Coordinates of C-alpha atoms in Angstrom, one line a residue:
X136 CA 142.3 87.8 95.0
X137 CA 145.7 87.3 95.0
X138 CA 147.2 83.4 95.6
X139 CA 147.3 82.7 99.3
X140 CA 145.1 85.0 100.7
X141 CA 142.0 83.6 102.8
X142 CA 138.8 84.0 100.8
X143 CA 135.4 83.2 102.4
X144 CA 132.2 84.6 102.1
X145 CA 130.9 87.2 104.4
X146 CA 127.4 88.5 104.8
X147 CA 126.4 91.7 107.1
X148 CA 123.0 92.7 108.0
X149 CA 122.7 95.9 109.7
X150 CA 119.2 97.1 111.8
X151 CA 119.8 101.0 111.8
X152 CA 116.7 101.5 114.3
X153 CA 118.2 98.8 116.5
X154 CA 121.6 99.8 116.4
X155 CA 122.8 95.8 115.9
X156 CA 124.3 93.8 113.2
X157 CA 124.7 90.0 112.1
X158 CA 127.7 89.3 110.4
X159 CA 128.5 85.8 109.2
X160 CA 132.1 84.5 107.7
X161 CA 131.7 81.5 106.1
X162 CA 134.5 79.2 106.0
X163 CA 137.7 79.6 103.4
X164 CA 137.0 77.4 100.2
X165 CA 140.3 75.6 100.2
X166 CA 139.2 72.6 102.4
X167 CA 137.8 74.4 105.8
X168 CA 141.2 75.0 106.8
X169 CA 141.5 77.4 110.4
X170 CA 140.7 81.0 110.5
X171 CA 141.4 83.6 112.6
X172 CA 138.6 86.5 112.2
X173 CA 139.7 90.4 113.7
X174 CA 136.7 92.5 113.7
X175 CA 137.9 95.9 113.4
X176 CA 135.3 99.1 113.3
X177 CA 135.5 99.5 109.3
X178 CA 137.3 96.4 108.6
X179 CA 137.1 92.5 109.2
X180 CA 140.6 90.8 109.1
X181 CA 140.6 86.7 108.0
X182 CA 143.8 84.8 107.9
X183 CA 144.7 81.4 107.9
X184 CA 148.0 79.6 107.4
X185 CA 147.6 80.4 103.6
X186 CA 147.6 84.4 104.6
X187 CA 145.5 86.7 105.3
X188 CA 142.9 89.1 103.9
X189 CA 141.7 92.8 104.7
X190 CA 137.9 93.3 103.7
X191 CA 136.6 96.4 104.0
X192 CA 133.3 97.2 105.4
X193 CA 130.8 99.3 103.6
X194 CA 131.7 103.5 104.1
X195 CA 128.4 104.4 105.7
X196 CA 128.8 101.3 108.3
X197 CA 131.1 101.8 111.9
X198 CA 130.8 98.4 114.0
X199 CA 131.5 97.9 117.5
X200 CA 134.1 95.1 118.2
X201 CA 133.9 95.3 122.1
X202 CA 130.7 94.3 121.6
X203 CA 131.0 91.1 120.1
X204 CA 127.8 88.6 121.6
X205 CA 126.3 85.4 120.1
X206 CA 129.2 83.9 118.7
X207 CA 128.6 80.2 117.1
X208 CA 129.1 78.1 114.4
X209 CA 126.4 76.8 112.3
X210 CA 127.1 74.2 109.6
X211 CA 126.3 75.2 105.6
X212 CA 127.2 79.1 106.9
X213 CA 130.3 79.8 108.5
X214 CA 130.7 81.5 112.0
X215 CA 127.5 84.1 113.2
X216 CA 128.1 86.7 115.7
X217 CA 126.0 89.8 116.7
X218 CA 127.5 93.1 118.2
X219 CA 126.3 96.8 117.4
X220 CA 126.9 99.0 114.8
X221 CA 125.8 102.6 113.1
X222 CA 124.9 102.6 109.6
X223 CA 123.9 105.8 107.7
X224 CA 121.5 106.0 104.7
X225 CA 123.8 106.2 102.0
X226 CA 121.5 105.7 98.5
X227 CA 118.6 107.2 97.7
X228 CA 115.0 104.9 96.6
X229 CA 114.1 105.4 92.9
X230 CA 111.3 108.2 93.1
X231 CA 108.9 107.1 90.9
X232 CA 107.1 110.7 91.2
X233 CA 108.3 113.1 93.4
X234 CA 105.0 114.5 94.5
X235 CA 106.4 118.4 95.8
X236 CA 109.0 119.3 93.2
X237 CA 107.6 118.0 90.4
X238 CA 104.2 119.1 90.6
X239 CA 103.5 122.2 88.8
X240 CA 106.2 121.5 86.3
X241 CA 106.0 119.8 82.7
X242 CA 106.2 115.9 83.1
X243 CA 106.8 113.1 80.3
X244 CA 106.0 109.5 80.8
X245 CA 108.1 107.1 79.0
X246 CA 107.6 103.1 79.5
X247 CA 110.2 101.9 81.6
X248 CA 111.1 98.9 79.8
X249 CA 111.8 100.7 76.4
X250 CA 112.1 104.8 77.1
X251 CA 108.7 105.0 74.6
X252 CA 107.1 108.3 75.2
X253 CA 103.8 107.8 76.5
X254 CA 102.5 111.0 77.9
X255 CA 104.9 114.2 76.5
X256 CA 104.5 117.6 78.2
X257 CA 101.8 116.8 80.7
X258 CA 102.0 120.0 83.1
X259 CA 100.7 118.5 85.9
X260 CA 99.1 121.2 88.2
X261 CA 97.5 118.4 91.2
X262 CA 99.4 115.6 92.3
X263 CA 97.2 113.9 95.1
X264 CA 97.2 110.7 96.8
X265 CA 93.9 108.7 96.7
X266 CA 92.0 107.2 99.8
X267 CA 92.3 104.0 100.3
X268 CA 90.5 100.8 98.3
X269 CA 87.4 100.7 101.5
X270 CA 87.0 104.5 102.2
X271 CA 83.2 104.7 100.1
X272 CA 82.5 102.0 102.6
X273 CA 84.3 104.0 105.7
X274 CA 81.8 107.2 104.2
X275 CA 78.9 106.1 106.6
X276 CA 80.8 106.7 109.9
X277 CA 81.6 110.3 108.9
X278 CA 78.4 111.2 107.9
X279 CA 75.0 111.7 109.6
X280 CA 73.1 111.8 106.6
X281 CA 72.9 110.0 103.1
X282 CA 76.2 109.1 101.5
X283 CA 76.8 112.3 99.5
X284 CA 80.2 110.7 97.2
X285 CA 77.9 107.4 96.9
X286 CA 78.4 106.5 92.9
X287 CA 80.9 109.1 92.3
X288 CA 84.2 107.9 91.5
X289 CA 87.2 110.0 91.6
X290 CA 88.8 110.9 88.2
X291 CA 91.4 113.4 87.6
X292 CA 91.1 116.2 85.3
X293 CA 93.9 117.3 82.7
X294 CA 96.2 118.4 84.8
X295 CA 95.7 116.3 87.7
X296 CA 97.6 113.0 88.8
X297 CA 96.3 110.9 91.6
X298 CA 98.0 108.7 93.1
X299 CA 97.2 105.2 94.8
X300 CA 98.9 102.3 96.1
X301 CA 100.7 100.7 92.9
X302 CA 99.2 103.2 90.3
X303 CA 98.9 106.7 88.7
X304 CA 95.6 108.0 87.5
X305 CA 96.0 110.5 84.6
X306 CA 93.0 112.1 82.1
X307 CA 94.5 111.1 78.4
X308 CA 91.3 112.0 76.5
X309 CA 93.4 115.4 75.0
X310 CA 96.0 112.6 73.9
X311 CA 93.6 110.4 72.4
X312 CA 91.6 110.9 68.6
X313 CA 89.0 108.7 70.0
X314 CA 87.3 107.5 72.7
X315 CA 88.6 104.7 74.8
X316 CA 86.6 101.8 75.8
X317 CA 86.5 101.5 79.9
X318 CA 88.6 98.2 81.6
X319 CA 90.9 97.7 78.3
X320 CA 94.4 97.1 78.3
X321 CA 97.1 100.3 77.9
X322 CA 99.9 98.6 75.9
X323 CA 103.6 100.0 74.8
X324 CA 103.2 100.2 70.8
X325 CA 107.2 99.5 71.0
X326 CA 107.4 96.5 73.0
X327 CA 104.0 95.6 73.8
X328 CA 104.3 95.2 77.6
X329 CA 101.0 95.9 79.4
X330 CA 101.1 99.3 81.3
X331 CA 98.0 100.0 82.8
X332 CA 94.0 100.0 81.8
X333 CA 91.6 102.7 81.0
X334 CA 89.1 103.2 83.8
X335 CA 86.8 105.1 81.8
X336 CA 86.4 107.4 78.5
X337 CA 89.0 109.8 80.0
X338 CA 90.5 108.3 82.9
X339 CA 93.8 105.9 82.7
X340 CA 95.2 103.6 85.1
X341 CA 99.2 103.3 84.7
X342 CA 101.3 100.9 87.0
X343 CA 103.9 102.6 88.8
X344 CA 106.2 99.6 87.9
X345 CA 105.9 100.1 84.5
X346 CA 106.0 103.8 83.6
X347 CA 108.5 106.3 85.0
X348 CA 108.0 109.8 85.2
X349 CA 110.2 112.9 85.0
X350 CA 110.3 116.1 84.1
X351 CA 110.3 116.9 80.2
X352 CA 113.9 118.6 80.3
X353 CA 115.2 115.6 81.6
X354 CA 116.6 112.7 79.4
X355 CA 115.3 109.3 80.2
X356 CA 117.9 107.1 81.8
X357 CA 117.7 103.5 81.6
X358 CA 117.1 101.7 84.9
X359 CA 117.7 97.5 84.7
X360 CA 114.5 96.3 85.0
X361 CA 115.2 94.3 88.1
X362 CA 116.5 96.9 90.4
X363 CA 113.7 99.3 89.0
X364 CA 110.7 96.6 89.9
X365 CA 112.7 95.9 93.5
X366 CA 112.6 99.6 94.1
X367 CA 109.3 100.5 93.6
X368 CA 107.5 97.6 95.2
X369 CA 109.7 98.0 98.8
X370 CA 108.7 102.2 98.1
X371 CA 105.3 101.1 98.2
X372 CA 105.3 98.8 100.9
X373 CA 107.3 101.0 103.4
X374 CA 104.6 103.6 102.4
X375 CA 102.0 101.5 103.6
X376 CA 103.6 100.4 106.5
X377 CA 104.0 103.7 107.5
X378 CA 100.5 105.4 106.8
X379 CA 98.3 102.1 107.4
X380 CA 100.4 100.1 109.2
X381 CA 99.7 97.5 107.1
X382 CA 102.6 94.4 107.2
X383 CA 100.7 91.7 105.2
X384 CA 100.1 91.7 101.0
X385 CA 98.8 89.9 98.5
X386 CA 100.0 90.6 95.4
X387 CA 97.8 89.6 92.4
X388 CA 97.7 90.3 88.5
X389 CA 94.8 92.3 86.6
X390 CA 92.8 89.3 86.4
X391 CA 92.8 88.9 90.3
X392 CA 94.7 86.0 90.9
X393 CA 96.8 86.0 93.7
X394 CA 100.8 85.4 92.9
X395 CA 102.6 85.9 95.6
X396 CA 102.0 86.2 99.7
X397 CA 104.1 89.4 100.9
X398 CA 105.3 89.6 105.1
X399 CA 106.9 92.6 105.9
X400 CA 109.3 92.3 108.7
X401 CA 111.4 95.7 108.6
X402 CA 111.7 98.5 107.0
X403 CA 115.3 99.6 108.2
X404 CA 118.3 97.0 107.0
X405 CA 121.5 97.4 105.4
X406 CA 122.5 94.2 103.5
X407 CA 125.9 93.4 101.9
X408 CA 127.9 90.4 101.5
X409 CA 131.0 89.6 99.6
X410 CA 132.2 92.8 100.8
X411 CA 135.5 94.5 99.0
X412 CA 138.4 93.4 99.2
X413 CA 141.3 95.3 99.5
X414 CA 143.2 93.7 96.2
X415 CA 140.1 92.9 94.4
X416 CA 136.6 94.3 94.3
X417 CA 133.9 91.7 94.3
X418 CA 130.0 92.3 93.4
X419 CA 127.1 90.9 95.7
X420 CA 125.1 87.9 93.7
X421 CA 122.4 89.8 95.7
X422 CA 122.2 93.3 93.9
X423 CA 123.8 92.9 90.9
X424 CA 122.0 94.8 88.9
X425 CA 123.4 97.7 90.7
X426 CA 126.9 97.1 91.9
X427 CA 130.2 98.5 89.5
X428 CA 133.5 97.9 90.5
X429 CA 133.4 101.3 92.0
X430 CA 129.9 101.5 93.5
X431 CA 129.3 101.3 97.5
X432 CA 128.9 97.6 98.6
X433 CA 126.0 98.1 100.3
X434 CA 122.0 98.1 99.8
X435 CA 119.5 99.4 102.0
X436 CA 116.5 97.3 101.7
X437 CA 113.4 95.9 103.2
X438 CA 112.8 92.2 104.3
X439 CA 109.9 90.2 103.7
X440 CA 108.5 86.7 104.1
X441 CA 107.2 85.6 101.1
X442 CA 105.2 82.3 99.7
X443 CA 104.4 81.5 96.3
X444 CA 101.0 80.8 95.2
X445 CA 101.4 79.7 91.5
X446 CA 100.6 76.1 90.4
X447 CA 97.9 75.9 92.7
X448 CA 100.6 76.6 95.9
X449 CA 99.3 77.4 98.9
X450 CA 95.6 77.9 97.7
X451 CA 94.3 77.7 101.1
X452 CA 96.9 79.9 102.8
X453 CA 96.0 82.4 100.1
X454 CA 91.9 82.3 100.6
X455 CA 92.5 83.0 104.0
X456 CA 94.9 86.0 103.9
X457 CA 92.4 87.4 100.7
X458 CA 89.4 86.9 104.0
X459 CA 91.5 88.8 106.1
X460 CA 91.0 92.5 106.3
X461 CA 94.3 92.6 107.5
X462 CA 95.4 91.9 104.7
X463 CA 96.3 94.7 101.7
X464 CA 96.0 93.2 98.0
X465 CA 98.8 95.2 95.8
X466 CA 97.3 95.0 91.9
X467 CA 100.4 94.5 89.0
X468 CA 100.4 93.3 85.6
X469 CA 100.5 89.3 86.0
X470 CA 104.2 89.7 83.8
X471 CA 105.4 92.0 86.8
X472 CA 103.8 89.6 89.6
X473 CA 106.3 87.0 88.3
X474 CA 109.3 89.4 87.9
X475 CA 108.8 90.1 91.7
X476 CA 108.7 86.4 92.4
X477 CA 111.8 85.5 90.4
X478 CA 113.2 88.2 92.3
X479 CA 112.3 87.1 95.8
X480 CA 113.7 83.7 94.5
X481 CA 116.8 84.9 93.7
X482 CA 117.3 86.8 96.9
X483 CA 116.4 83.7 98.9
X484 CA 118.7 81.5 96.8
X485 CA 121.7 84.1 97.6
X486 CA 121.3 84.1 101.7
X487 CA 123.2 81.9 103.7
X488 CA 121.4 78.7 104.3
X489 CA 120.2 79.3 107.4
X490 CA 118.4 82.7 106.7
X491 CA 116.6 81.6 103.8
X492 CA 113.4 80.1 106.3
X493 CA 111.6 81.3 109.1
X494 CA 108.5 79.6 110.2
X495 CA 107.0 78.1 106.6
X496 CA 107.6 81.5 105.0
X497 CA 110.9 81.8 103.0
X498 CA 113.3 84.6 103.9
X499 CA 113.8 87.7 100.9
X500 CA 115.3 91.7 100.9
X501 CA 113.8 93.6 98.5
X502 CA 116.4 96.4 97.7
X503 CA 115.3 99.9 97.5

């Protein structure tokens, strides 16, 4: 930015489904000196006596000035005000499997971390989802007579891929010279992060967050591990939100410790903050994984309440919630559970002050 222009953060949430947005300016850095703040339908205009600034609001977002409600000043932030707004869908999640146009066609599975072949020239002919975790025990109210899938587990055949809530199933016993042991550890032989377990002789558990899928004439394309792990785990929870309207999680490692305590709150936000500039493009501390000094300088994302539950953290918070039937429990390698928290850390540390609690939960946006 060039000498004398205002600079001060700014931080936009937008609610698509609610049509409303929370913007917050935060004071200029040189001393807290007087700001005027235009809010302009694509634009935000801050000046002061040191000059002014033009920041341009993301492309796929239109605000409505007129609107203008709410307007305060809270101290650590800046100045909050709410007033409505459109905002488009502008990126795309990371498909982890697209289930339609990818089915029937010849698939390889690399590791995500490294791009090590795992699975080459799989054609998969079935892709289905799995029931949930509690359907043998939901068998009794559909039937009138004996449980006829009672100590029959579903495993896929060669061509076949099921699909649950955090993993794939896949048969590997034509990629295998011999016989697996059931409930052992799937490991990359390049860089030795765990990817799934074997089930059984044939069948393979594989974590959706660490193997990525595409088809075989594709070239694997490096995602950074951090937007790739955000991606997959706000995919899965808006997928349960929306089939099972389910808005609480536990997320624990192989060996069933519980890492993390997961509160959706919604599925629809926009979230950008140290938006561009017009002399000088600035990146979000938020997504930076993702942002290039051309990209868009926005994220769609879900937010979540989270609590920590390592170090013996709230232990009895975390017995009840695992009590609750409310409650889903999302399974990933205990090396991914504290990725996600790190994550969820770092997003937290990033929000203004005043967004980063609510209730005893803290405040997180898992990008997608």
């Amino acid at each position: 930015m060039a000498a004398g222009e205002a600079e001060a953060r700014v931080f936009l949430e937008v609610r698509r489904r609610l049509r409303s947005a929370l913007l917050i300016v935060g004071e200029p850095k040189e001393g807290g000196m007087p700001m005027d703040l235009t809010v302009r339908p694509f634009s935000l205009r801050l000046a002061t006596s040191e000059g002014c600034t033009e920041i341009r609001l993301p492309a796929e977002v239109r605000l409505v000035p007129s609107s203008c409600r709410g307007l305060q000043y809270v101290a650590g932030d800046g100045l909050h005000l709410r007033l409505q707004a459109q905002a488009e869908f502008s990126t795309k999640p990371i498909s982890i499997f697209n289930r339609s146009s990818e089915a029937q066609e010849c698939c390889t599975f690399y590791c995500q971390s490294c791009g090590e072949v795992i699975i080459k020239d799989r054609r998969l002919l079935r892709v289905l989802p799995l029931p949930s975790d509690n359907w043998g025990a939901l068998v009794e109210d559909w039937c009138c007579h004996p449980d006829p899938f009672a100590n029959k587990p579903l495993h896929p055949k060669e061509n076949d891929c099921f699909i649950g809530d955090s993993f794939f199933l896949v048969n590997l016993r034509s990629n295998l010279w011999q016989e697996p042991k059931a409930n052992t550890k799937v490991i990359c032989k390049r860089c030795k992060v765990v990817l799934g377990a074997t089930v059984s002789s044939e069948t393979t558990k594989f974590y959706m967050t660490e193997v990525i899928i595409q088809p075989s004439e594709r070239s694997f394309s490096i995602i950074p591990r951090s937007q790739f792990v955000q991606s997959v785990v706000a995919e899965c929870l808006v997928e349960l939100a929306s089939a099972r309207s389910t808005f609480r999680y536990t997320i624990q490692g192989q060996d069933g410790k519980v890492y993390i305590l997961l509160w959706l709150l919604n599925l629809d936000s926009l979230v950008a903050e140290s938006l561009k500039c017009s002399k000088q493009i600035k990146k979000f501390p938020l997504f930076e994984d993702t942002l290039k000094s051309d990209s868009s300088s926005s994220c769609n994302a879900v937010k979540v309440l989270y609590q920590p539950c390592i170090k013996s953290r709230n232990e009895k918070l975390a017995s009840l919630w695992e009590g609750d039937i409310s409650v889903h429990s999302l399974t990933l390698p205990s090396a991914t559970c504290l990725e996600l928290l790190l994550i969820l850390s770092r997003s937290n540390a990033m929000l203004p002050p005043s967004l980063r609690q609510m209730n005893s939960f803290q405040v997180a946006f898992l990008k997608m």
